[in-house]
Amino acid sequence: MKMFCLIKQNVLNNPFYGTNGDGHSADIAPERPAMTSHPDTNITLPIWHTILLLGPPMAAAAAALWARPGTSCAGAWRAARWAVSLALGFAALSLAAVAFGSQGAGQGVRADAVGAVMLLLVSFVGWVVVRYSQTYLNGEPREQHYVRWLMATLAAVGLVVATNHVLVLVLGWTATSMALHRLLTFFGERPLAVVAAHKKFIIGRAADLCMLVAAGLLFQAFGTLQIDQLSAQALAAPQLPGTAKVAVLLIACAALLKSAQLPFHGWLIQVMEAPTPVSALLHAGIVNLGGFVLIRFAPLVADVPAVQALLVAVGTATAVLAALVMTTRISIKVMLAWSTCAQMGFMLMQCGLGAWEMALLHLVAHSLYKAHAFLGAGGAVRRAMLVQLAPRARAPGPLALVAGALVGAGMVLVAGAAVGMVNPGHAASPAIWVLAGIVALALVPLVHAHTLRLGGLWLPALGVGAFSVALAYFGLHAMFASWVQPGSSTPAAAPLICVALAFCALFVLQSTIALAPQGTLARGLYPWFYGGLFLDEKFNRAAFAVWRPPLPVAAAALLPATDTTTALKNTTTSAGVRT
């Protein structure tokens, strides 16, 4: 898993290439996929397993209530540590119970492999963030405020993951955004922090509205809001009703908004003004919560090709463009934020292609890696300084890049053929070959950079690395496929061709820039990508024309009432809005 995460992250961080390759299999099908009902739809969940599922959000909520005004900092942190430890234990026991066959739905919650893995991920990242935050915020004047809303955020996310009811999911979805807003404005005296939180607030309310309307349409179409029953009816029906298709479209739009896809990405980049642990917390089922919800509603999404096409188009465009923008940045945290934007695009693209198992793998691997990267951002700065002081490796020539791409692709084919001999079903889909090819392209700059330091064992090392990573890629796909959704789908050629062309173009463009960093092409594109194609500025003008951001706390307290208009104008101008 660690090697997989390194390969995936390198695709976005390397100046030769820009995005990830951990995707796979099925695709947008011209006909409805032949899927069968999930086994847990007919099983009643035991009460003890219900307690395990509700344990993490209830423990976090109790810690949030304990950290009320007047509570000592030590007491608030002690309650938070106990809560996340209990949550981690409950989540681990729930996953173990699912592994031993205790799956089902009942008492408003649902136990399956997808939810169990996600609940453990949220609990583990929350456990790490709480322990890190206590040291990071030691001495801050509003520690209790931070603890209260940190634990409230974790409680809301846990509720979304555990519930089997659409309305409860919508309430948890909204509560997650509202609690996070309090964390984003922790440094309320910083103008950029206030502007970023306000943009997130606007986008969050739009996503909440989409989810709420979708819930109403789903009830009208199916007469139930139980997620397992919705999935069962969708699988049994020859096609979805029109209202259900509109609901699926709204869910997809909510996921795109929640996952900071272009042009709604600016808040994620500017949220670096919040405390660093909050940036890590975003990967505990917040910025990637849209991907989880899409996986939950996979049987419905798979029946609406237009929605799948939307996810593929927006996800691919965001992954490619954000990866290009990221290579122009110097700040470690801003680079990581652009990388997250691109990775979320890749995850949503996988959902659009029907590669639900690889989207889940992507979600888990990226969350663990990126949370660690944000919490270790200070160490990354020191390592970057050491790299700058060290002798620079020789840049690869065009023949080396071509040879590396061919060898990497060849080893992926060999690994895929080996897996196909053992399990033909998992290596037969064209989608997995296309997405595995992206992994091969990702290996070219990674292996080249390391082999130059080892004496230039270029092609042999690339061949071994490509074969090993591709073998792990196919193997993880086979494992996660048994967790998500049974059945298969008939791949459609058009979206696969578009995805392949987009990432090949990305590889060629970044290779060209790497070969001639001072060339005409690089100089011409740099201002545009450094400015993020100026998409965020356009969004700011449109959004703030309707709902202007509030003043920073310190400015509002110090300025006379007659000066607030001028201060607000200066705040929005500093965020890229001309008034």
PDB file of C-alpha atoms in Angstrom, residues 313-497:
ATOM      1  CA  ALA A 313     -15.600  15.002 -18.033  1.00  0.00           C
ATOM      2  CA  VAL A 314     -15.302  17.173 -14.922  1.00  0.00           C
ATOM      3  CA  GLY A 315     -13.029  14.749 -13.071  1.00  0.00           C
ATOM      4  CA  THR A 316     -10.618  14.335 -15.985  1.00  0.00           C
ATOM      5  CA  ALA A 317     -10.465  18.069 -16.686  1.00  0.00           C
ATOM      6  CA  THR A 318      -9.827  18.855 -13.020  1.00  0.00           C
ATOM      7  CA  ALA A 319      -7.175  16.146 -12.655  1.00  0.00           C
ATOM      8  CA  VAL A 320      -5.246  17.325 -15.727  1.00  0.00           C
ATOM      9  CA  LEU A 321      -5.497  21.070 -15.175  1.00  0.00           C
ATOM     10  CA  ALA A 322      -4.889  20.966 -11.410  1.00  0.00           C
ATOM     11  CA  ALA A 323      -1.842  18.755 -11.963  1.00  0.00           C
ATOM     12  CA  LEU A 324      -0.409  21.305 -14.402  1.00  0.00           C
ATOM     13  CA  VAL A 325      -1.113  24.191 -12.028  1.00  0.00           C
ATOM     14  CA  MET A 326       0.498  22.335  -9.141  1.00  0.00           C
ATOM     15  CA  THR A 327       3.851  22.100 -10.902  1.00  0.00           C
ATOM     16  CA  THR A 328       4.111  25.910 -10.945  1.00  0.00           C
ATOM     17  CA  ARG A 329       3.759  26.288  -7.165  1.00  0.00           C
ATOM     18  CA  ILE A 330       6.540  26.663  -4.614  1.00  0.00           C
ATOM     19  CA  SER A 331       4.651  26.568  -1.298  1.00  0.00           C
ATOM     20  CA  ILE A 332       4.505  22.988  -0.005  1.00  0.00           C
ATOM     21  CA  LYS A 333       0.997  23.299   1.431  1.00  0.00           C
ATOM     22  CA  VAL A 334      -0.372  24.995  -1.688  1.00  0.00           C
ATOM     23  CA  MET A 335       1.169  22.258  -3.843  1.00  0.00           C
ATOM     24  CA  LEU A 336      -0.487  19.639  -1.652  1.00  0.00           C
ATOM     25  CA  ALA A 337      -3.822  21.445  -1.933  1.00  0.00           C
ATOM     26  CA  TRP A 338      -3.655  21.493  -5.743  1.00  0.00           C
ATOM     27  CA  SER A 339      -2.626  17.847  -5.632  1.00  0.00           C
ATOM     28  CA  THR A 340      -5.723  17.045  -3.565  1.00  0.00           C
ATOM     29  CA  CYS A 341      -7.876  18.889  -6.100  1.00  0.00           C
ATOM     30  CA  ALA A 342      -6.405  16.764  -8.897  1.00  0.00           C
ATOM     31  CA  GLN A 343      -6.678  13.534  -6.916  1.00  0.00           C
ATOM     32  CA  MET A 344     -10.347  14.162  -6.160  1.00  0.00           C
ATOM     33  CA  GLY A 345     -10.880  14.703  -9.882  1.00  0.00           C
ATOM     34  CA  PHE A 346      -9.266  11.360 -10.614  1.00  0.00           C
ATOM     35  CA  MET A 347     -11.426   9.649  -7.985  1.00  0.00           C
ATOM     36  CA  LEU A 348     -14.619  11.089  -9.467  1.00  0.00           C
ATOM     37  CA  MET A 349     -13.445  10.092 -12.934  1.00  0.00           C
ATOM     38  CA  GLN A 350     -13.110   6.517 -11.694  1.00  0.00           C
ATOM     39  CA  CYS A 351     -16.663   6.687 -10.346  1.00  0.00           C
ATOM     40  CA  GLY A 352     -17.827   7.909 -13.745  1.00  0.00           C
ATOM     41  CA  LEU A 353     -16.097   4.995 -15.420  1.00  0.00           C
ATOM     42  CA  GLY A 354     -17.805   2.573 -13.051  1.00  0.00           C
ATOM     43  CA  ALA A 355     -14.509   1.624 -11.390  1.00  0.00           C
ATOM     44  CA  TRP A 356     -16.060   1.766  -7.933  1.00  0.00           C
ATOM     45  CA  GLU A 357     -13.539  -0.556  -6.297  1.00  0.00           C
ATOM     46  CA  MET A 358     -10.604   1.520  -7.538  1.00  0.00           C
ATOM     47  CA  ALA A 359     -12.314   4.752  -6.474  1.00  0.00           C
ATOM     48  CA  LEU A 360     -12.547   3.313  -2.949  1.00  0.00           C
ATOM     49  CA  LEU A 361      -8.902   2.246  -3.050  1.00  0.00           C
ATOM     50  CA  HIS A 362      -7.963   5.696  -4.308  1.00  0.00           C
ATOM     51  CA  LEU A 363      -9.950   7.339  -1.512  1.00  0.00           C
ATOM     52  CA  VAL A 364      -8.269   5.292   1.217  1.00  0.00           C
ATOM     53  CA  ALA A 365      -4.711   5.491  -0.132  1.00  0.00           C
ATOM     54  CA  HIS A 366      -4.875   9.188  -0.918  1.00  0.00           C
ATOM     55  CA  SER A 367      -6.423  10.077   2.447  1.00  0.00           C
ATOM     56  CA  LEU A 368      -3.679   8.325   4.400  1.00  0.00           C
ATOM     57  CA  TYR A 369      -0.861   9.693   2.275  1.00  0.00           C
ATOM     58  CA  LYS A 370      -2.106  13.272   2.083  1.00  0.00           C
ATOM     59  CA  ALA A 371      -3.005  13.551   5.775  1.00  0.00           C
ATOM     60  CA  HIS A 372       0.545  12.449   6.559  1.00  0.00           C
ATOM     61  CA  ALA A 373       1.936  14.886   3.990  1.00  0.00           C
ATOM     62  CA  PHE A 374       0.119  17.881   5.509  1.00  0.00           C
ATOM     63  CA  LEU A 375       1.086  16.992   9.070  1.00  0.00           C
ATOM     64  CA  GLY A 376       4.682  16.520   7.907  1.00  0.00           C
ATOM     65  CA  ALA A 377       4.755  19.660   5.741  1.00  0.00           C
ATOM     66  CA  GLY A 378       7.522  21.168   7.868  1.00  0.00           C
ATOM     67  CA  GLY A 379       9.739  18.154   7.215  1.00  0.00           C
ATOM     68  CA  ALA A 380       8.920  18.401   3.517  1.00  0.00           C
ATOM     69  CA  VAL A 381      10.285  21.946   3.496  1.00  0.00           C
ATOM     70  CA  ARG A 382      13.533  20.779   5.058  1.00  0.00           C
ATOM     71  CA  ARG A 383      13.845  17.922   2.576  1.00  0.00           C
ATOM     72  CA  ALA A 384      13.191  20.294  -0.305  1.00  0.00           C
ATOM     73  CA  MET A 385      16.009  22.534   0.909  1.00  0.00           C
ATOM     74  CA  LEU A 386      18.377  19.554   1.028  1.00  0.00           C
ATOM     75  CA  VAL A 387      17.401  18.589  -2.509  1.00  0.00           C
ATOM     76  CA  GLN A 388      18.140  22.113  -3.712  1.00  0.00           C
ATOM     77  CA  LEU A 389      21.581  21.986  -2.105  1.00  0.00           C
ATOM     78  CA  ALA A 390      22.389  18.575  -3.600  1.00  0.00           C
ATOM     79  CA  PRO A 391      23.768  18.248  -7.158  1.00  0.00           C
ATOM     80  CA  ARG A 392      20.944  18.198  -9.662  1.00  0.00           C
ATOM     81  CA  ALA A 393      20.283  14.964 -11.522  1.00  0.00           C
ATOM     82  CA  ARG A 394      20.676  15.031 -15.259  1.00  0.00           C
ATOM     83  CA  ALA A 395      17.361  15.701 -16.984  1.00  0.00           C
ATOM     84  CA  PRO A 396      16.097  12.827 -19.149  1.00  0.00           C
ATOM     85  CA  GLY A 397      16.353  13.156 -22.905  1.00  0.00           C
ATOM     86  CA  PRO A 398      13.503  12.476 -25.327  1.00  0.00           C
ATOM     87  CA  LEU A 399      14.765   8.963 -26.103  1.00  0.00           C
ATOM     88  CA  ALA A 400      14.884   8.112 -22.399  1.00  0.00           C
ATOM     89  CA  LEU A 401      11.298   9.270 -21.908  1.00  0.00           C
ATOM     90  CA  VAL A 402      10.038   7.297 -24.907  1.00  0.00           C
ATOM     91  CA  ALA A 403      11.975   4.197 -23.873  1.00  0.00           C
ATOM     92  CA  GLY A 404      10.717   4.500 -20.315  1.00  0.00           C
ATOM     93  CA  ALA A 405       7.107   4.820 -21.439  1.00  0.00           C
ATOM     94  CA  LEU A 406       7.419   1.760 -23.703  1.00  0.00           C
ATOM     95  CA  VAL A 407       9.096  -0.370 -21.047  1.00  0.00           C
ATOM     96  CA  GLY A 408       6.575   0.703 -18.421  1.00  0.00           C
ATOM     97  CA  ALA A 409       3.646  -0.099 -20.707  1.00  0.00           C
ATOM     98  CA  GLY A 410       5.192  -3.449 -21.605  1.00  0.00           C
ATOM     99  CA  MET A 411       5.574  -4.448 -17.968  1.00  0.00           C
ATOM    100  CA  VAL A 412       1.986  -3.444 -17.254  1.00  0.00           C
ATOM    101  CA  LEU A 413       0.888  -5.743 -20.066  1.00  0.00           C
ATOM    102  CA  VAL A 414       2.976  -8.577 -18.643  1.00  0.00           C
ATOM    103  CA  ALA A 415       1.590  -8.062 -15.128  1.00  0.00           C
ATOM    104  CA  GLY A 416      -1.956  -7.845 -16.461  1.00  0.00           C
ATOM    105  CA  ALA A 417      -1.501 -11.026 -18.464  1.00  0.00           C
ATOM    106  CA  ALA A 418      -0.148 -12.807 -15.375  1.00  0.00           C
ATOM    107  CA  VAL A 419      -3.155 -11.752 -13.303  1.00  0.00           C
ATOM    108  CA  GLY A 420      -5.476 -12.640 -16.180  1.00  0.00           C
ATOM    109  CA  MET A 421      -4.183 -16.181 -16.189  1.00  0.00           C
ATOM    110  CA  VAL A 422      -5.102 -16.551 -12.512  1.00  0.00           C
ATOM    111  CA  ASN A 423      -8.353 -14.561 -12.586  1.00  0.00           C
ATOM    112  CA  PRO A 424      -9.453 -13.764 -16.147  1.00  0.00           C
ATOM    113  CA  GLY A 425     -12.432 -11.637 -15.116  1.00  0.00           C
ATOM    114  CA  HIS A 426     -10.366  -8.966 -13.388  1.00  0.00           C
ATOM    115  CA  ALA A 427      -7.986  -8.307 -16.274  1.00  0.00           C
ATOM    116  CA  ALA A 428     -10.406  -8.506 -19.193  1.00  0.00           C
ATOM    117  CA  SER A 429     -11.971  -5.031 -19.091  1.00  0.00           C
ATOM    118  CA  PRO A 430     -10.493  -2.379 -21.428  1.00  0.00           C
ATOM    119  CA  ALA A 431     -10.952   0.188 -18.667  1.00  0.00           C
ATOM    120  CA  ILE A 432      -8.375  -1.395 -16.388  1.00  0.00           C
ATOM    121  CA  TRP A 433      -5.857  -1.496 -19.217  1.00  0.00           C
ATOM    122  CA  VAL A 434      -6.359   2.194 -19.949  1.00  0.00           C
ATOM    123  CA  LEU A 435      -6.066   3.190 -16.309  1.00  0.00           C
ATOM    124  CA  ALA A 436      -3.147   0.842 -15.729  1.00  0.00           C
ATOM    125  CA  GLY A 437      -1.426   2.566 -18.656  1.00  0.00           C
ATOM    126  CA  ILE A 438      -1.601   5.796 -16.657  1.00  0.00           C
ATOM    127  CA  VAL A 439       0.305   4.003 -13.896  1.00  0.00           C
ATOM    128  CA  ALA A 440       2.964   3.068 -16.442  1.00  0.00           C
ATOM    129  CA  LEU A 441       3.370   6.689 -17.507  1.00  0.00           C
ATOM    130  CA  ALA A 442       3.581   7.715 -13.859  1.00  0.00           C
ATOM    131  CA  LEU A 443       6.499   5.360 -13.313  1.00  0.00           C
ATOM    132  CA  VAL A 444       8.676   6.975 -15.970  1.00  0.00           C
ATOM    133  CA  PRO A 445       9.776  10.117 -14.073  1.00  0.00           C
ATOM    134  CA  LEU A 446       9.721   8.366 -10.696  1.00  0.00           C
ATOM    135  CA  VAL A 447      12.052   5.538 -11.614  1.00  0.00           C
ATOM    136  CA  HIS A 448      14.264   7.755 -13.761  1.00  0.00           C
ATOM    137  CA  ALA A 449      14.899  10.155 -10.877  1.00  0.00           C
ATOM    138  CA  HIS A 450      15.874   7.347  -8.499  1.00  0.00           C
ATOM    139  CA  THR A 451      17.951   5.271 -10.896  1.00  0.00           C
ATOM    140  CA  LEU A 452      20.129   8.237 -11.796  1.00  0.00           C
ATOM    141  CA  ARG A 453      21.152   8.442  -8.163  1.00  0.00           C
ATOM    142  CA  LEU A 454      21.866   4.702  -8.143  1.00  0.00           C
ATOM    143  CA  GLY A 455      24.199   4.813 -11.114  1.00  0.00           C
ATOM    144  CA  GLY A 456      21.768   5.084 -14.018  1.00  0.00           C
ATOM    145  CA  LEU A 457      20.266   1.577 -14.040  1.00  0.00           C
ATOM    146  CA  TRP A 458      17.415   3.090 -15.997  1.00  0.00           C
ATOM    147  CA  LEU A 459      15.548   0.524 -18.058  1.00  0.00           C
ATOM    148  CA  PRO A 460      16.052  -2.577 -15.850  1.00  0.00           C
ATOM    149  CA  ALA A 461      14.938  -0.754 -12.725  1.00  0.00           C
ATOM    150  CA  LEU A 462      11.953   0.686 -14.567  1.00  0.00           C
ATOM    151  CA  GLY A 463      10.953  -2.751 -15.796  1.00  0.00           C
ATOM    152  CA  VAL A 464      11.102  -4.277 -12.316  1.00  0.00           C
ATOM    153  CA  GLY A 465       9.310  -1.290 -10.759  1.00  0.00           C
ATOM    154  CA  ALA A 466       6.594  -1.213 -13.420  1.00  0.00           C
ATOM    155  CA  PHE A 467       5.937  -4.929 -13.126  1.00  0.00           C
ATOM    156  CA  SER A 468       5.799  -4.815  -9.312  1.00  0.00           C
ATOM    157  CA  VAL A 469       3.491  -1.812  -9.137  1.00  0.00           C
ATOM    158  CA  ALA A 470       1.225  -3.078 -11.911  1.00  0.00           C
ATOM    159  CA  LEU A 471       0.984  -6.476 -10.218  1.00  0.00           C
ATOM    160  CA  ALA A 472       0.007  -4.789  -6.949  1.00  0.00           C
ATOM    161  CA  TYR A 473      -2.434  -2.606  -8.872  1.00  0.00           C
ATOM    162  CA  PHE A 474      -4.235  -5.553 -10.440  1.00  0.00           C
ATOM    163  CA  GLY A 475      -4.175  -7.481  -7.171  1.00  0.00           C
ATOM    164  CA  LEU A 476      -5.679  -4.635  -5.133  1.00  0.00           C
ATOM    165  CA  HIS A 477      -8.331  -4.213  -7.791  1.00  0.00           C
ATOM    166  CA  ALA A 478      -9.336  -7.844  -7.440  1.00  0.00           C
ATOM    167  CA  MET A 479      -9.493  -7.526  -3.632  1.00  0.00           C
ATOM    168  CA  PHE A 480     -11.523  -4.300  -3.552  1.00  0.00           C
ATOM    169  CA  ALA A 481     -13.862  -5.555  -6.282  1.00  0.00           C
ATOM    170  CA  SER A 482     -15.190  -8.162  -3.866  1.00  0.00           C
ATOM    171  CA  TRP A 483     -15.984  -5.421  -1.349  1.00  0.00           C
ATOM    172  CA  VAL A 484     -17.926  -2.941  -3.423  1.00  0.00           C
ATOM    173  CA  GLN A 485     -20.454  -4.094  -5.969  1.00  0.00           C
ATOM    174  CA  PRO A 486     -20.922  -7.457  -7.652  1.00  0.00           C
ATOM    175  CA  GLY A 487     -21.562  -7.881 -11.358  1.00  0.00           C
ATOM    176  CA  SER A 488     -19.865  -6.528 -14.441  1.00  0.00           C
ATOM    177  CA  SER A 489     -20.570  -3.911 -17.078  1.00  0.00           C
ATOM    178  CA  THR A 490     -19.896  -3.583 -20.765  1.00  0.00           C
ATOM    179  CA  PRO A 491     -17.310  -0.856 -21.322  1.00  0.00           C
ATOM    180  CA  ALA A 492     -18.058   1.962 -23.737  1.00  0.00           C
ATOM    181  CA  ALA A 493     -15.195   3.099 -25.910  1.00  0.00           C
ATOM    182  CA  ALA A 494     -15.783   6.870 -26.008  1.00  0.00           C
ATOM    183  CA  PRO A 495     -15.029   7.795 -22.364  1.00  0.00           C
ATOM    184  CA  LEU A 496     -12.036   5.455 -22.230  1.00  0.00           C
ATOM    185  CA  ILE A 497     -10.573   7.011 -25.367  1.00  0.00           C
TER     186      ILE A 497
END
